[in-house]
CSV table of C-alpha atoms (C1' of nucleotides) in Angstrom, one decimal:
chain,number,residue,atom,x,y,z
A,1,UNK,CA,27.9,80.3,29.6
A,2,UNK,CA,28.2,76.9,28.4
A,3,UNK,CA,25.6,74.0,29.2
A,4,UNK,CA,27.8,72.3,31.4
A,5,UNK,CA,26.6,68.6,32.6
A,6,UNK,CA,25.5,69.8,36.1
A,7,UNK,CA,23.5,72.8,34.6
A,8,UNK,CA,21.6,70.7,31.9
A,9,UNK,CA,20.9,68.4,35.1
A,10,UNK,CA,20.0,71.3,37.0
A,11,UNK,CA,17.4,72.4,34.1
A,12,UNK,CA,16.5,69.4,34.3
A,13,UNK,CA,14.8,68.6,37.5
A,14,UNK,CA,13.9,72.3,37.4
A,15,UNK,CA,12.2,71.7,34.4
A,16,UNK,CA,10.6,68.3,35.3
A,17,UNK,CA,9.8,69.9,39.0
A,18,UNK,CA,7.2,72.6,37.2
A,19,UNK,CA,9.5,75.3,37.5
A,20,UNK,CA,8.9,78.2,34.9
A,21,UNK,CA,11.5,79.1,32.0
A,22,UNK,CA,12.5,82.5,33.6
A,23,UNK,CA,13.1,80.8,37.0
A,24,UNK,CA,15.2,78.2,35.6
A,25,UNK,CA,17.1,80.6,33.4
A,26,UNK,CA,17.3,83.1,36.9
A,27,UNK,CA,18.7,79.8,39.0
A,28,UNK,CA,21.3,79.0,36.7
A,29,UNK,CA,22.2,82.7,35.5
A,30,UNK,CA,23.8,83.6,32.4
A,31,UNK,CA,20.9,82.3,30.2
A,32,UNK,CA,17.9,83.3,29.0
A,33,UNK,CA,14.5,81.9,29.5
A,34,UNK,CA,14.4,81.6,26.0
A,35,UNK,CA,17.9,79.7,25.7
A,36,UNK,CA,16.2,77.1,28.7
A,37,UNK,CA,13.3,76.7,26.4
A,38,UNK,CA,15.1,76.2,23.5
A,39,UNK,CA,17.7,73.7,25.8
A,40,UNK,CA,14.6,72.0,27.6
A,41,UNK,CA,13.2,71.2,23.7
A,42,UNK,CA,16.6,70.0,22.4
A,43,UNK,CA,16.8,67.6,25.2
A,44,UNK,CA,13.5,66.0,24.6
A,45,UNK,CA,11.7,67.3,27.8
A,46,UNK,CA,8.4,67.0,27.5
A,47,UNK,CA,6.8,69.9,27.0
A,48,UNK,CA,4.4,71.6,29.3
A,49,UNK,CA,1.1,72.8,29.2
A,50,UNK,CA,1.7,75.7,26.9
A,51,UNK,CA,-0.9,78.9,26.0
A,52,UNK,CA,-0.3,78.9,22.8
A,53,UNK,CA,-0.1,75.4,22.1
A,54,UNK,CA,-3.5,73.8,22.7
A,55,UNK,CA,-4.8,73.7,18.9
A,56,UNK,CA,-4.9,70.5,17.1
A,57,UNK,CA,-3.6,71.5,13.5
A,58,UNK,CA,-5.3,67.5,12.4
A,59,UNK,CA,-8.7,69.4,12.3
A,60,UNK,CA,-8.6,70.5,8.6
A,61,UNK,CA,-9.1,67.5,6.7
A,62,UNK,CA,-13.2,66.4,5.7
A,63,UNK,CA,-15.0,68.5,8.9
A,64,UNK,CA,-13.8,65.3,10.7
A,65,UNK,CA,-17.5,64.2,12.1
A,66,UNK,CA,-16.0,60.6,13.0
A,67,UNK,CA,-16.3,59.5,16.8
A,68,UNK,CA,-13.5,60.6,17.2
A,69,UNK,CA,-12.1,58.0,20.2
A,70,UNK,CA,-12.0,60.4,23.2
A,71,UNK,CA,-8.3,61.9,23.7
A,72,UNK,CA,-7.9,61.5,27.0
A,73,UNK,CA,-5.0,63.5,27.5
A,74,UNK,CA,-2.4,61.3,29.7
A,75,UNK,CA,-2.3,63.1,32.9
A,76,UNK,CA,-0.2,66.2,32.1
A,77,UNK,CA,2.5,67.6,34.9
A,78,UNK,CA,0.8,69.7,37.3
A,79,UNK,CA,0.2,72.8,36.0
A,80,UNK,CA,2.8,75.3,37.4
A,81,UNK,CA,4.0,75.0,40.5
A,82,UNK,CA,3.3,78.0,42.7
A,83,UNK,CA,6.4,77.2,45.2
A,84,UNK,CA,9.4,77.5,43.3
A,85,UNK,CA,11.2,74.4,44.5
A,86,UNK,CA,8.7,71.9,45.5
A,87,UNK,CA,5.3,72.1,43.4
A,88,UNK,CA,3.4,70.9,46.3
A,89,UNK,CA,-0.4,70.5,45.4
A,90,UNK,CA,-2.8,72.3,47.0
A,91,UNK,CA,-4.7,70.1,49.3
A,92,UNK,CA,-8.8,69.4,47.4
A,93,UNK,CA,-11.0,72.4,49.1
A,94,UNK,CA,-13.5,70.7,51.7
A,95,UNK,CA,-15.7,68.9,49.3
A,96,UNK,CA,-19.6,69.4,49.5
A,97,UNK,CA,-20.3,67.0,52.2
A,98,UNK,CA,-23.0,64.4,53.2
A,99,UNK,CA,-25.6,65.7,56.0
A,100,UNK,CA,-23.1,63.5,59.2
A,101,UNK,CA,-20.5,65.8,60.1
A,102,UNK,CA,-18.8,65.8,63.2
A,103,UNK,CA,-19.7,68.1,66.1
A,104,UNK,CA,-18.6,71.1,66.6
A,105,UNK,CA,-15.4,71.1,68.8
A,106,UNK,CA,-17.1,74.6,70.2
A,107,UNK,CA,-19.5,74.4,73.0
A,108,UNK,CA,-23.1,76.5,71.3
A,109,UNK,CA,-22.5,80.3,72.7
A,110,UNK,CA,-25.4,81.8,72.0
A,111,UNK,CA,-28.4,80.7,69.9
A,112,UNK,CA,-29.7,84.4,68.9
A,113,UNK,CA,-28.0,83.5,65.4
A,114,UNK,CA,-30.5,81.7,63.4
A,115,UNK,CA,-29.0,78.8,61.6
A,116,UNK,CA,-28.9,79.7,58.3
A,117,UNK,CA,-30.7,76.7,55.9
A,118,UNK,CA,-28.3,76.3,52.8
A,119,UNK,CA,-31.2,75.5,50.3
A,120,UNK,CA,-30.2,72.4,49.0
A,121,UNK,CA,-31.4,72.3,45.2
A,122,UNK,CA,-34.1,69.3,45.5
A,123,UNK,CA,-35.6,68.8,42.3
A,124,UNK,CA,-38.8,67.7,43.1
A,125,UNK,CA,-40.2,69.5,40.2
A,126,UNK,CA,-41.9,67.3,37.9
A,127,UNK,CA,-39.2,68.1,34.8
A,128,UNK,CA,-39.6,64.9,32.8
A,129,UNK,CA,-40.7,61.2,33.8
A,130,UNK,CA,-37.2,59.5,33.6
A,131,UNK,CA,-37.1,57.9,37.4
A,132,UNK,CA,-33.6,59.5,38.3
A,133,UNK,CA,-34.2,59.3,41.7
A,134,UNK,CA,-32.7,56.6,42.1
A,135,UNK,CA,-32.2,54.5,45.6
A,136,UNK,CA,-30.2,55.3,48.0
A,137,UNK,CA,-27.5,53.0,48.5
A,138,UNK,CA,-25.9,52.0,51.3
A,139,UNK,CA,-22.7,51.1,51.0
A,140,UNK,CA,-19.8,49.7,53.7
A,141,UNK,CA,-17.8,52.6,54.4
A,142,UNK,CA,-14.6,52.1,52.5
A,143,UNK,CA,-11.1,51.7,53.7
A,144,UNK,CA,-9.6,55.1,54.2
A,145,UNK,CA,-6.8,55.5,51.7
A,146,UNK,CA,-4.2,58.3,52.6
A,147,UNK,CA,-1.6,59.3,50.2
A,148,UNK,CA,1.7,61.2,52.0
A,149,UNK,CA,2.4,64.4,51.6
A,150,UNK,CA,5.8,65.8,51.1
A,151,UNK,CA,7.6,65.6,54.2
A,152,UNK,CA,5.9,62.3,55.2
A,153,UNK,CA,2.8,63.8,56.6
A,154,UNK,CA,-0.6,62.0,56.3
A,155,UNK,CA,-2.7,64.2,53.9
A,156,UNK,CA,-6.4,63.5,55.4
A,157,UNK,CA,-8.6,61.3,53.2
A,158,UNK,CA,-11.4,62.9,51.6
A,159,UNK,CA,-14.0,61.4,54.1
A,160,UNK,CA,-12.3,62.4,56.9
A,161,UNK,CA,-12.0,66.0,56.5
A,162,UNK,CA,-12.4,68.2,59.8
A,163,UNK,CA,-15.1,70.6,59.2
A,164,UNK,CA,-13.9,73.9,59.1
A,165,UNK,CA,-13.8,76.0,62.1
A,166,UNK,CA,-16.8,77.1,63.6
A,167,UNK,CA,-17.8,80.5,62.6
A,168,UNK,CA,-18.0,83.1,65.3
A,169,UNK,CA,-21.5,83.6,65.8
A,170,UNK,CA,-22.4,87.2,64.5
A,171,UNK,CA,-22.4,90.3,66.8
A,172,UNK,CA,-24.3,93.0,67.2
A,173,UNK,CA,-22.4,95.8,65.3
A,174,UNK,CA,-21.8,98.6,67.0
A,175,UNK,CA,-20.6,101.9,66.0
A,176,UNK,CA,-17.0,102.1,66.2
A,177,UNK,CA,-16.1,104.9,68.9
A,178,UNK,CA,-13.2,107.0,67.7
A,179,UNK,CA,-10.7,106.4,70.6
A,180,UNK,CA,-8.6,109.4,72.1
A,181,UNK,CA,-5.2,107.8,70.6
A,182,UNK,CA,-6.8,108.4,66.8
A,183,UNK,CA,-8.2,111.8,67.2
A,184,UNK,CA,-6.5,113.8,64.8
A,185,UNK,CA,-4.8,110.9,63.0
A,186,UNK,CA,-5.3,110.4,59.2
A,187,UNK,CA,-7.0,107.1,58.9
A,188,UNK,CA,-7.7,104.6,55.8
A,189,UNK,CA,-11.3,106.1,55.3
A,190,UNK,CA,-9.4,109.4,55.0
A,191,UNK,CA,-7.0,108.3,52.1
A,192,UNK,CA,-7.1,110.7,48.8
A,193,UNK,CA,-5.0,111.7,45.9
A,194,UNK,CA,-3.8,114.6,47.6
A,195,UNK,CA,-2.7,113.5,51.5
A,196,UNK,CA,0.3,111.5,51.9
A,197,UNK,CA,-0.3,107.7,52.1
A,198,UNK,CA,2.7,106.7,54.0
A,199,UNK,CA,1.7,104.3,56.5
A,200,UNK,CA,3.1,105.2,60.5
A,201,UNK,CA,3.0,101.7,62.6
A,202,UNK,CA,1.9,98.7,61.2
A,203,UNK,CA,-1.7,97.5,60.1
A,204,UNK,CA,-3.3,95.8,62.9
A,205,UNK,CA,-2.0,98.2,66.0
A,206,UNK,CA,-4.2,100.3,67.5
A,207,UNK,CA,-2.9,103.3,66.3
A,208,UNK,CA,-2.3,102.8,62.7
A,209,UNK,CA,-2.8,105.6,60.5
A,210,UNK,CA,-1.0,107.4,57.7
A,211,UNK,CA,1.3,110.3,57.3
A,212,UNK,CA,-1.5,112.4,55.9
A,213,UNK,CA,0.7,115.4,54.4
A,214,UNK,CA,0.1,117.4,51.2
A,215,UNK,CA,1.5,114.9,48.9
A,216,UNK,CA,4.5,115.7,46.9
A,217,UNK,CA,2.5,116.1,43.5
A,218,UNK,CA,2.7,113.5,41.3
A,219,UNK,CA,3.1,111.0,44.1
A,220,UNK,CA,1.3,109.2,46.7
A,221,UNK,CA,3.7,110.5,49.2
A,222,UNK,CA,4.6,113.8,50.8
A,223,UNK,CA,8.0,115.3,50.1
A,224,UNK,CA,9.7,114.2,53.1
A,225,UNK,CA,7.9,110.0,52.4
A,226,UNK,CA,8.9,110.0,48.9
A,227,UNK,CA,12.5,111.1,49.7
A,228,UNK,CA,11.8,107.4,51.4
A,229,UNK,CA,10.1,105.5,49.0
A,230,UNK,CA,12.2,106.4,46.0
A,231,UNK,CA,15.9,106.1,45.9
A,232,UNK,CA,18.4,106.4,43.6
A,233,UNK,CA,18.8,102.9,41.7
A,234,UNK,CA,22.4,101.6,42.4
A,235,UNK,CA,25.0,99.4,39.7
A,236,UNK,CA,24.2,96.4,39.9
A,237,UNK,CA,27.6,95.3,41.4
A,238,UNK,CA,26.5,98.1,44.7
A,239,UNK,CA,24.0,96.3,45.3
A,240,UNK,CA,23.5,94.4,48.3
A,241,UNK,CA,23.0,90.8,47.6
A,242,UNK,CA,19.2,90.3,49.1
A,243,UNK,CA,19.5,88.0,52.5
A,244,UNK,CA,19.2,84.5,51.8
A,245,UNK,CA,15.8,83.0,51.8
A,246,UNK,CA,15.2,80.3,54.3
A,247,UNK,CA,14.4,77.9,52.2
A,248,UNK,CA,17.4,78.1,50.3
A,249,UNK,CA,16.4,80.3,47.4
A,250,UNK,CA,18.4,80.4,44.1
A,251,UNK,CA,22.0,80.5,44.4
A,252,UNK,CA,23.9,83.8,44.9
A,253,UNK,CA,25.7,84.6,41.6
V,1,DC,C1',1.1,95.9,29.4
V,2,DC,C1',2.8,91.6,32.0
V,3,DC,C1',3.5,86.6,31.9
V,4,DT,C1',4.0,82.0,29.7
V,5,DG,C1',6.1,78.2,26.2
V,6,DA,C1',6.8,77.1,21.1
V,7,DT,C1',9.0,77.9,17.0
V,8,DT,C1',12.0,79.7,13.7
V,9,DC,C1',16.3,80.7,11.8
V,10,DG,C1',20.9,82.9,11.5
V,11,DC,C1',25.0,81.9,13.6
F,1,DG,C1',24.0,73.2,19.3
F,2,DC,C1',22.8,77.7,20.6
F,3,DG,C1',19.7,81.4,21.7
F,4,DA,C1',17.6,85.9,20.1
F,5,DA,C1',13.6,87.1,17.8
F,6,DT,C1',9.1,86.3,17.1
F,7,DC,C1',4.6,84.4,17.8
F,8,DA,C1',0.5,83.7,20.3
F,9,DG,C1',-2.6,82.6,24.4
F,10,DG,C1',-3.7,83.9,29.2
DNA sequence: CCCTGATTCGC
DNA sequence: GCGAATCAGG
């Protein structure tokens, strides 16, 4: 495989977009991750935040006690997107918040939970005399700034965050009582090296449970599960091509 | 072990 | 220019 004009472009905006080496090299196929490294690097991409590269070698010469004029790293790409295509960033967790919040959109159920006090750290304790405590100001609320999400949606501002969802009040817990449909079924408490673990329904419906046979030894499975879980691997070229994603994953080769 | 990107060096 | 081999951190 040559490097074509659309595939450098295609490395390219892969490579500017946050995407990883071994994607890049999966999208465009018949390269390595090494040869899109090595390509990304003769093009003059910028290089990316790197685990092996962080050390200064500049820090050998005269124990260097100078101020030295803070770095201030220019704001490096986003570290490594966790969606392969668009890197979106991951909206700021609710941020510690002043005392006003907005009331709860749930009617109060039952008050036999006691509000739980989150003990704010006050440090009234006489450490030193500096007068940190410093006045309280007041100050007009600002304008609410919004920047747009991808897709043109109004990412909320940082004052205007919805406080999270009410908890459900705690419950009493009561004792679960083992219901007719699970008698006799192998349940997750009864898991162990030596019953098979293949699950029968799905997690969530009431009468999940596991096969529960004498495993097949050597595997978490009974004979009949692991004739299941472990096939034969095929050529490559048998292979059925995996559905497409619906996003539009990486192009079929 | 796996992953990552950077670098080297023979081709 | 290319990319496998290698290095080195997480």
């Amino acid at each position: 495989m040559s490097w074509t004009d659309e595939r450098i472009d295609t490395l390219r905006k892969r490579w500017e977009a946050g995407q990883t080496a071994s994607q890049i090299a999966e999208e465009l196929g018949g390269v390595s991750r090494n040869a899109v490294i090595g390509k990304a690097h003769r093009l003059g991409l910028q290089s990316r935040p790197s685990p092996v590269k962080p050390n200064e070698p500049a820090a050998a010469t005269a124990a260097a006690p100078a101020p030295t004029p803070a770095p201030a790293p220019a704001p490096v790409a986003p570290p490594k997107a966790a969606a392969p295509v668009a890197p979106a960033p991951k909206p700021a967790p609710p941020a510690p918040r002043p005392a006003v919040v907005a009331a709860p959109p749930v009617a109060e159920i039952e008050d036999e939970a006691e509000e739980q006090e989150v003990a704010v750290e006050a440090d009234s304790d006489d450490d030193t005399d500096e007068a940190d405590a410093a006045p309280v100001v007041v100050r007009p609320a600002p304008p609410i700034l919004r920047s747009v999400g991808p897709g043109g949606f109004l990412r909320q501002a940082p004052g205007e965050q919805q406080a999270p969802i009410t908890p459900a009040p705690p419950r009493r817990l009561v004792p679960a009582k083992p219901s007719a449909e699970m008698a006799g079924k192998t349940t997750l408490l009864d898991l162990n090296d030596k019953i098979c673990k293949w699950p029968i329904g799905h997690p969530g419906e009431p009468d999940f449970h596991f096969c529960g046979e004498k495993v097949n030894p050597g595997f978490p499975y009974c004979v009949g599960h692991c004739g299941h879980a472990y096939q034969a691997q095929l050529p490559r070229r048998d292979r059925r091509p995996a559905p497409p994603l619906p996003f539009g994953g990486p192009r079929a080769r």
